[in-house]
């Protein structure tokens, strides 16, 4: 069964673990992500994320993002097995398609930077992490806050260019503010359900409703702190079932956000993206093949075609 993964920190993983392109196309199984693992998981389309984790100022963040962009280009440039997703005909490519999301707006120093990233076919944007920045407030801040005037100036460009805003890590107030001023697609790329398990990352019903009202997708993910206390597929399924019962199967998918460090454990102690093969097999014991295909692939594909074809 095919799978689309919205959130894979490929460049940052390889930087953190001191790996290179030879490792990616090699046969080692003791690395966070590899070409063979993507095949085993059934990945057809993947988002290789762009961000900079450690930076002192906006210039360093911008340069860090460009460094990761160059990493992807260098790693995949000679491979006939990958295609950078840009237009309708790219969906027919036989190998793995990929695209990028831009995370944390500290790298956007000016509107010129935004235009540069847009011209690179980057369609998905994630304004904050857990803390507050010049654009908005993150979920980890002790005092919740609204979007900034700087973001409200930039949002007009988003509305004109039909881009996607990812509210992962956005604070409750910032989510409400965004709903009022943004006219197009809002998603959440990695969170679970607050009413199933109360973790600050997880979504309230009203936040899920905002995404459903725009006819788009909530991505659940297997990070143990957001799933439950036992770290099992059964607990993750409770989040899925909650959404299925209230909103149906049109607005839900899954993303890995896999980072194999002791402080970021994943359910059943999985260390790489092959978790999705086991998860799909588990889902097929609970749901019809038709429903599993929707939530693991087709709902995602519907969104991507909307973005890249329109």
CSV table of C-alpha atoms in Angstrom, one decimal:
chain,number,residue,atom,x,y,z
A,1,UNK,CA,0.0,0.0,0.0
A,2,UNK,CA,1.3,3.5,-0.9
A,3,UNK,CA,2.0,6.0,1.8
A,4,UNK,CA,2.6,9.8,1.8
A,5,UNK,CA,4.7,11.3,4.7
A,6,UNK,CA,4.3,15.0,5.3
A,7,UNK,CA,7.1,15.4,7.9
A,8,UNK,CA,10.5,13.9,7.6
A,9,UNK,CA,13.5,15.9,8.9
A,10,UNK,CA,15.9,14.2,6.5
A,11,UNK,CA,18.6,16.9,6.4
A,12,UNK,CA,18.6,17.6,10.1
A,13,UNK,CA,18.8,13.9,10.9
A,14,UNK,CA,21.8,13.5,8.7
A,15,UNK,CA,23.4,16.6,10.1
A,16,UNK,CA,22.9,15.4,13.7
A,17,UNK,CA,24.1,11.9,13.1
A,18,UNK,CA,27.0,12.9,10.8
A,19,UNK,CA,25.7,11.0,7.8
A,20,UNK,CA,26.0,11.6,4.0
A,21,UNK,CA,24.4,10.7,0.7
A,22,UNK,CA,26.3,7.4,0.5
A,23,UNK,CA,24.6,6.4,3.8
A,24,UNK,CA,21.2,7.3,2.4
A,25,UNK,CA,21.6,5.0,-0.7
A,26,UNK,CA,23.6,2.4,1.3
A,27,UNK,CA,22.4,-0.8,2.9
A,28,UNK,CA,22.9,0.1,6.6
A,29,UNK,CA,19.7,-0.4,8.7
A,30,UNK,CA,21.1,1.5,11.8
A,31,UNK,CA,20.4,5.0,10.4
A,32,UNK,CA,17.3,7.2,10.9
A,33,UNK,CA,16.2,7.3,7.3
A,34,UNK,CA,17.4,5.7,4.0
A,35,UNK,CA,16.2,5.0,0.5
A,36,UNK,CA,15.6,1.4,1.4
A,37,UNK,CA,13.5,2.3,4.4
A,38,UNK,CA,11.3,4.6,2.3
A,39,UNK,CA,10.7,1.7,-0.1
A,40,UNK,CA,9.9,-0.7,2.8
A,41,UNK,CA,7.4,1.8,4.2
A,42,UNK,CA,5.7,2.1,0.8
A,43,UNK,CA,6.5,5.9,0.6
A,44,UNK,CA,5.4,7.4,-2.7
A,45,UNK,CA,5.6,11.1,-1.8
A,46,UNK,CA,7.5,12.7,1.0
A,47,UNK,CA,8.1,16.1,2.5
A,48,UNK,CA,11.8,16.7,3.2
A,49,UNK,CA,11.6,19.6,5.7
A,50,UNK,CA,13.6,22.9,5.7
A,51,UNK,CA,14.5,24.7,8.9
A,52,UNK,CA,17.4,25.7,11.1
A,53,UNK,CA,17.4,24.5,14.7
A,54,UNK,CA,20.2,26.4,16.4
A,55,UNK,CA,20.7,30.0,15.3
A,56,UNK,CA,21.5,33.3,17.0
A,57,UNK,CA,19.8,35.7,14.5
A,58,UNK,CA,17.7,35.7,11.4
A,59,UNK,CA,20.7,35.7,9.1
A,60,UNK,CA,21.9,32.4,10.6
A,61,UNK,CA,18.5,30.9,10.3
A,62,UNK,CA,18.2,31.9,6.7
A,63,UNK,CA,21.7,30.5,5.9
A,64,UNK,CA,20.8,27.3,7.8
A,65,UNK,CA,17.7,26.7,5.7
A,66,UNK,CA,19.7,27.3,2.5
A,67,UNK,CA,22.3,24.8,3.7
A,68,UNK,CA,19.6,22.1,4.1
A,69,UNK,CA,18.2,23.0,0.7
A,70,UNK,CA,21.6,22.5,-0.8
A,71,UNK,CA,22.0,19.2,1.1
A,72,UNK,CA,18.8,17.8,-0.6
A,73,UNK,CA,20.0,19.0,-4.0
A,74,UNK,CA,23.4,17.4,-3.6
A,75,UNK,CA,22.1,14.2,-2.1
A,76,UNK,CA,19.4,13.6,-4.8
A,77,UNK,CA,20.9,15.3,-7.9
A,78,UNK,CA,22.3,12.1,-9.5
A,79,UNK,CA,19.5,9.8,-8.6
A,80,UNK,CA,16.9,8.8,-11.1
A,81,UNK,CA,14.8,7.5,-8.3
A,82,UNK,CA,13.5,10.9,-7.0
A,83,UNK,CA,11.5,13.7,-8.5
A,84,UNK,CA,11.0,17.2,-7.1
A,85,UNK,CA,7.3,17.8,-7.2
A,86,UNK,CA,6.3,20.9,-9.1
A,87,UNK,CA,3.6,20.3,-11.6
A,88,UNK,CA,0.8,17.9,-12.6
A,89,UNK,CA,2.8,15.5,-14.7
A,90,UNK,CA,5.2,14.9,-11.9
A,91,UNK,CA,2.6,12.9,-10.1
A,92,UNK,CA,3.0,10.2,-12.8
A,93,UNK,CA,6.7,9.7,-12.0
A,94,UNK,CA,7.5,6.1,-11.2
A,95,UNK,CA,9.9,6.8,-8.3
A,96,UNK,CA,9.6,8.8,-5.1
A,97,UNK,CA,8.3,12.3,-5.4
A,98,UNK,CA,9.3,14.9,-2.8
A,99,UNK,CA,8.7,18.5,-1.9
A,100,UNK,CA,9.6,20.9,0.9
A,101,UNK,CA,7.9,22.8,3.8
A,102,UNK,CA,9.5,25.8,5.4
A,103,UNK,CA,9.5,25.8,9.2
A,104,UNK,CA,9.9,28.7,11.6
A,105,UNK,CA,9.7,32.1,10.0
A,106,UNK,CA,12.9,33.5,11.5
A,107,UNK,CA,14.5,32.6,8.2
A,108,UNK,CA,12.2,35.1,6.4
A,109,UNK,CA,14.0,38.3,7.1
A,110,UNK,CA,12.2,40.4,4.4
A,111,UNK,CA,9.5,39.9,1.8
A,112,UNK,CA,12.3,39.3,-0.7
A,113,UNK,CA,13.3,36.1,1.2
A,114,UNK,CA,9.7,35.0,1.1
A,115,UNK,CA,9.6,35.5,-2.7
A,116,UNK,CA,12.8,33.5,-3.1
A,117,UNK,CA,11.4,30.5,-1.2
A,118,UNK,CA,8.1,30.8,-3.1
A,119,UNK,CA,10.0,30.7,-6.4
A,120,UNK,CA,11.5,27.4,-5.3
A,121,UNK,CA,8.0,25.9,-5.3
A,122,UNK,CA,7.8,25.8,-1.5
A,123,UNK,CA,4.0,25.8,-0.8
A,124,UNK,CA,3.8,24.8,2.8
A,125,UNK,CA,4.7,27.1,5.7
A,126,UNK,CA,5.0,26.6,9.4
A,127,UNK,CA,5.4,30.0,11.2
A,128,UNK,CA,6.5,29.1,14.7
A,129,UNK,CA,7.9,26.4,16.9
A,130,UNK,CA,7.1,26.1,20.6
A,131,UNK,CA,8.2,29.6,21.5
A,132,UNK,CA,7.1,33.0,20.3
A,133,UNK,CA,8.8,34.8,17.4
A,134,UNK,CA,8.2,38.0,15.4
A,135,UNK,CA,5.3,36.4,13.6
A,136,UNK,CA,3.2,34.5,16.1
A,137,UNK,CA,3.1,32.6,19.4
A,138,UNK,CA,4.0,29.0,19.9
A,139,UNK,CA,2.2,26.4,22.1
A,140,UNK,CA,5.1,26.3,24.5
A,141,UNK,CA,4.8,29.9,25.7
A,142,UNK,CA,3.6,30.4,29.2
A,143,UNK,CA,1.5,33.4,28.1
A,144,UNK,CA,-0.6,32.8,25.0
A,145,UNK,CA,-0.7,35.6,22.4
A,146,UNK,CA,-2.2,36.6,19.1
A,147,UNK,CA,-0.5,36.9,15.7
A,148,UNK,CA,1.9,39.8,15.2
A,149,UNK,CA,1.4,42.8,12.8
A,150,UNK,CA,4.4,41.4,10.9
A,151,UNK,CA,2.6,38.2,10.2
A,152,UNK,CA,-0.6,40.1,9.2
A,153,UNK,CA,1.4,42.0,6.6
A,154,UNK,CA,2.8,38.8,5.2
A,155,UNK,CA,-0.5,37.0,5.1
A,156,UNK,CA,-1.8,39.1,2.2
A,157,UNK,CA,0.9,37.5,0.1
A,158,UNK,CA,-0.2,34.0,1.3
A,159,UNK,CA,-3.8,34.8,0.3
A,160,UNK,CA,-2.7,35.9,-3.2
A,161,UNK,CA,-0.4,32.9,-3.8
A,162,UNK,CA,-2.7,30.0,-2.5
A,163,UNK,CA,-0.2,28.7,0.0
A,164,UNK,CA,-0.7,26.3,2.9
A,165,UNK,CA,-0.3,27.4,6.6
A,166,UNK,CA,0.6,24.6,9.0
A,167,UNK,CA,-0.6,25.4,12.6
A,168,UNK,CA,1.6,22.7,14.2
A,169,UNK,CA,3.0,24.4,17.4
A,170,UNK,CA,0.8,27.5,16.9
A,171,UNK,CA,-0.7,28.7,20.2
A,172,UNK,CA,-4.5,28.6,20.7
A,173,UNK,CA,-4.9,32.4,20.2
A,174,UNK,CA,-2.7,32.4,17.2
A,175,UNK,CA,-4.8,29.7,15.6
A,176,UNK,CA,-8.0,31.6,16.2
A,177,UNK,CA,-6.4,34.8,14.8
A,178,UNK,CA,-5.2,32.9,11.7
A,179,UNK,CA,-8.7,31.6,11.0
A,180,UNK,CA,-10.0,35.2,10.8
A,181,UNK,CA,-7.4,36.6,8.4
A,182,UNK,CA,-6.4,33.7,6.2
A,183,UNK,CA,-8.7,32.7,3.4
A,184,UNK,CA,-7.2,29.5,2.1
A,185,UNK,CA,-5.9,26.1,3.3
A,186,UNK,CA,-5.0,25.5,7.0
A,187,UNK,CA,-3.5,22.1,8.1
A,188,UNK,CA,-1.8,20.6,11.1
A,189,UNK,CA,1.1,18.3,10.1
A,190,UNK,CA,1.8,16.6,13.5
A,191,UNK,CA,-0.6,16.6,16.4
A,192,UNK,CA,-3.1,14.3,18.0
A,193,UNK,CA,-6.4,14.8,19.8
A,194,UNK,CA,-6.6,16.8,23.1
A,195,UNK,CA,-9.8,15.0,24.2
A,196,UNK,CA,-8.1,11.7,23.9
A,197,UNK,CA,-4.8,12.6,25.6
A,198,UNK,CA,-4.0,16.0,27.1
A,199,UNK,CA,-0.7,17.0,25.7
A,200,UNK,CA,0.0,20.7,24.8
A,201,UNK,CA,0.8,19.7,21.2
A,202,UNK,CA,-2.6,18.1,20.7
A,203,UNK,CA,-5.6,19.8,19.1
A,204,UNK,CA,-8.8,21.0,20.7
A,205,UNK,CA,-12.1,20.1,18.9
A,206,UNK,CA,-12.5,23.7,17.8
A,207,UNK,CA,-9.0,23.6,16.2
A,208,UNK,CA,-9.8,20.4,14.4
A,209,UNK,CA,-13.1,22.0,13.2
A,210,UNK,CA,-11.2,24.9,11.7
A,211,UNK,CA,-9.2,22.5,9.5
A,212,UNK,CA,-12.3,20.4,8.6
A,213,UNK,CA,-14.2,23.6,7.7
A,214,UNK,CA,-11.5,24.3,5.1
A,215,UNK,CA,-11.9,20.7,3.8
A,216,UNK,CA,-8.3,19.8,4.6
A,217,UNK,CA,-6.2,17.5,6.7
A,218,UNK,CA,-5.1,16.8,10.3
A,219,UNK,CA,-2.0,14.6,10.4
A,220,UNK,CA,-1.7,12.4,13.5
A,221,UNK,CA,1.7,11.2,14.5
A,222,UNK,CA,3.3,8.4,16.6
A,223,UNK,CA,5.3,10.5,19.2
A,224,UNK,CA,4.7,8.9,22.5
A,225,UNK,CA,4.2,12.1,24.6
A,226,UNK,CA,1.3,13.0,22.4
A,227,UNK,CA,-0.3,9.5,22.0
A,228,UNK,CA,-0.8,8.2,25.6
A,229,UNK,CA,0.8,6.5,28.5
A,230,UNK,CA,1.4,3.0,27.1
A,231,UNK,CA,3.0,4.0,23.7
A,232,UNK,CA,1.0,1.6,21.7
A,233,UNK,CA,-0.8,1.4,18.4
A,234,UNK,CA,-4.1,0.9,20.3
A,235,UNK,CA,-3.6,4.3,21.9
A,236,UNK,CA,-2.8,6.0,18.6
A,237,UNK,CA,-5.9,4.3,17.1
A,238,UNK,CA,-8.0,6.0,19.8
A,239,UNK,CA,-7.0,9.4,18.3
A,240,UNK,CA,-7.9,8.2,14.8
A,241,UNK,CA,-11.2,6.7,15.9
A,242,UNK,CA,-12.2,9.9,17.7
A,243,UNK,CA,-11.9,11.9,14.5
A,244,UNK,CA,-13.5,9.2,12.4
A,245,UNK,CA,-16.5,9.1,14.7
A,246,UNK,CA,-17.0,12.9,14.8
A,247,UNK,CA,-15.8,14.0,11.3
A,248,UNK,CA,-15.4,11.0,9.1
A,249,UNK,CA,-12.4,9.8,7.1
A,250,UNK,CA,-12.0,12.7,4.6
A,251,UNK,CA,-9.8,15.0,6.7
A,252,UNK,CA,-7.2,12.7,8.4
A,253,UNK,CA,-3.8,11.3,7.6
A,254,UNK,CA,-0.5,10.4,9.3
A,255,UNK,CA,3.0,11.8,9.4
A,256,UNK,CA,6.1,10.5,11.0
A,257,UNK,CA,8.2,13.4,12.4
A,258,UNK,CA,10.6,10.6,13.2
A,259,UNK,CA,13.7,11.6,15.3
A,260,UNK,CA,15.4,8.6,16.9
A,261,UNK,CA,16.8,10.1,20.1
A,262,UNK,CA,16.1,9.0,23.7
A,263,UNK,CA,14.2,12.2,24.4
A,264,UNK,CA,11.9,11.6,21.4
A,265,UNK,CA,10.6,8.1,21.8
A,266,UNK,CA,8.1,6.7,19.3
A,267,UNK,CA,5.4,4.1,19.8
A,268,UNK,CA,6.5,0.4,20.1
A,269,UNK,CA,10.1,1.8,20.2
A,270,UNK,CA,10.3,2.3,16.4
A,271,UNK,CA,13.5,4.1,15.3
A,272,UNK,CA,12.7,4.8,11.6
A,273,UNK,CA,10.0,5.4,9.1
A,274,UNK,CA,9.3,1.6,8.8
A,275,UNK,CA,6.8,2.2,11.6
A,276,UNK,CA,4.2,2.9,8.9
A,277,UNK,CA,4.4,-0.6,7.4
A,278,UNK,CA,3.5,-2.1,10.8
A,279,UNK,CA,0.9,0.7,11.5
A,280,UNK,CA,-0.8,0.0,8.1
A,281,UNK,CA,-1.0,-3.7,8.9
A,282,UNK,CA,-2.5,-2.9,12.3
A,283,UNK,CA,-5.1,-0.5,10.7
A,284,UNK,CA,-6.2,-3.3,8.3
A,285,UNK,CA,-7.3,-5.3,11.3
A,286,UNK,CA,-9.6,-2.4,12.4
A,287,UNK,CA,-10.8,-0.7,9.2
A,288,UNK,CA,-11.6,-1.5,5.6
A,289,UNK,CA,-8.9,-1.3,3.0
A,290,UNK,CA,-10.7,1.6,1.3
A,291,UNK,CA,-10.6,3.7,4.5
A,292,UNK,CA,-6.9,2.8,5.2
A,293,UNK,CA,-6.0,3.8,1.7
A,294,UNK,CA,-7.7,7.2,2.2
A,295,UNK,CA,-6.0,8.0,5.5
A,296,UNK,CA,-2.6,6.8,4.6
A,297,UNK,CA,-2.5,8.1,1.0
A,298,UNK,CA,-5.5,9.5,-0.9
A,299,UNK,CA,-6.5,12.3,1.5
A,300,UNK,CA,-2.9,13.6,1.3
A,301,UNK,CA,-2.9,13.1,-2.5
A,302,UNK,CA,-6.0,15.2,-2.8
A,303,UNK,CA,-4.4,18.1,-1.0
A,304,UNK,CA,-1.1,17.9,-3.0
A,305,UNK,CA,-2.9,17.9,-6.3
A,306,UNK,CA,-4.9,20.9,-5.2
A,307,UNK,CA,-1.7,22.8,-4.4
A,308,UNK,CA,0.5,21.8,-7.3
A,309,UNK,CA,-2.0,21.5,-10.1
A,310,UNK,CA,-4.0,24.7,-9.3
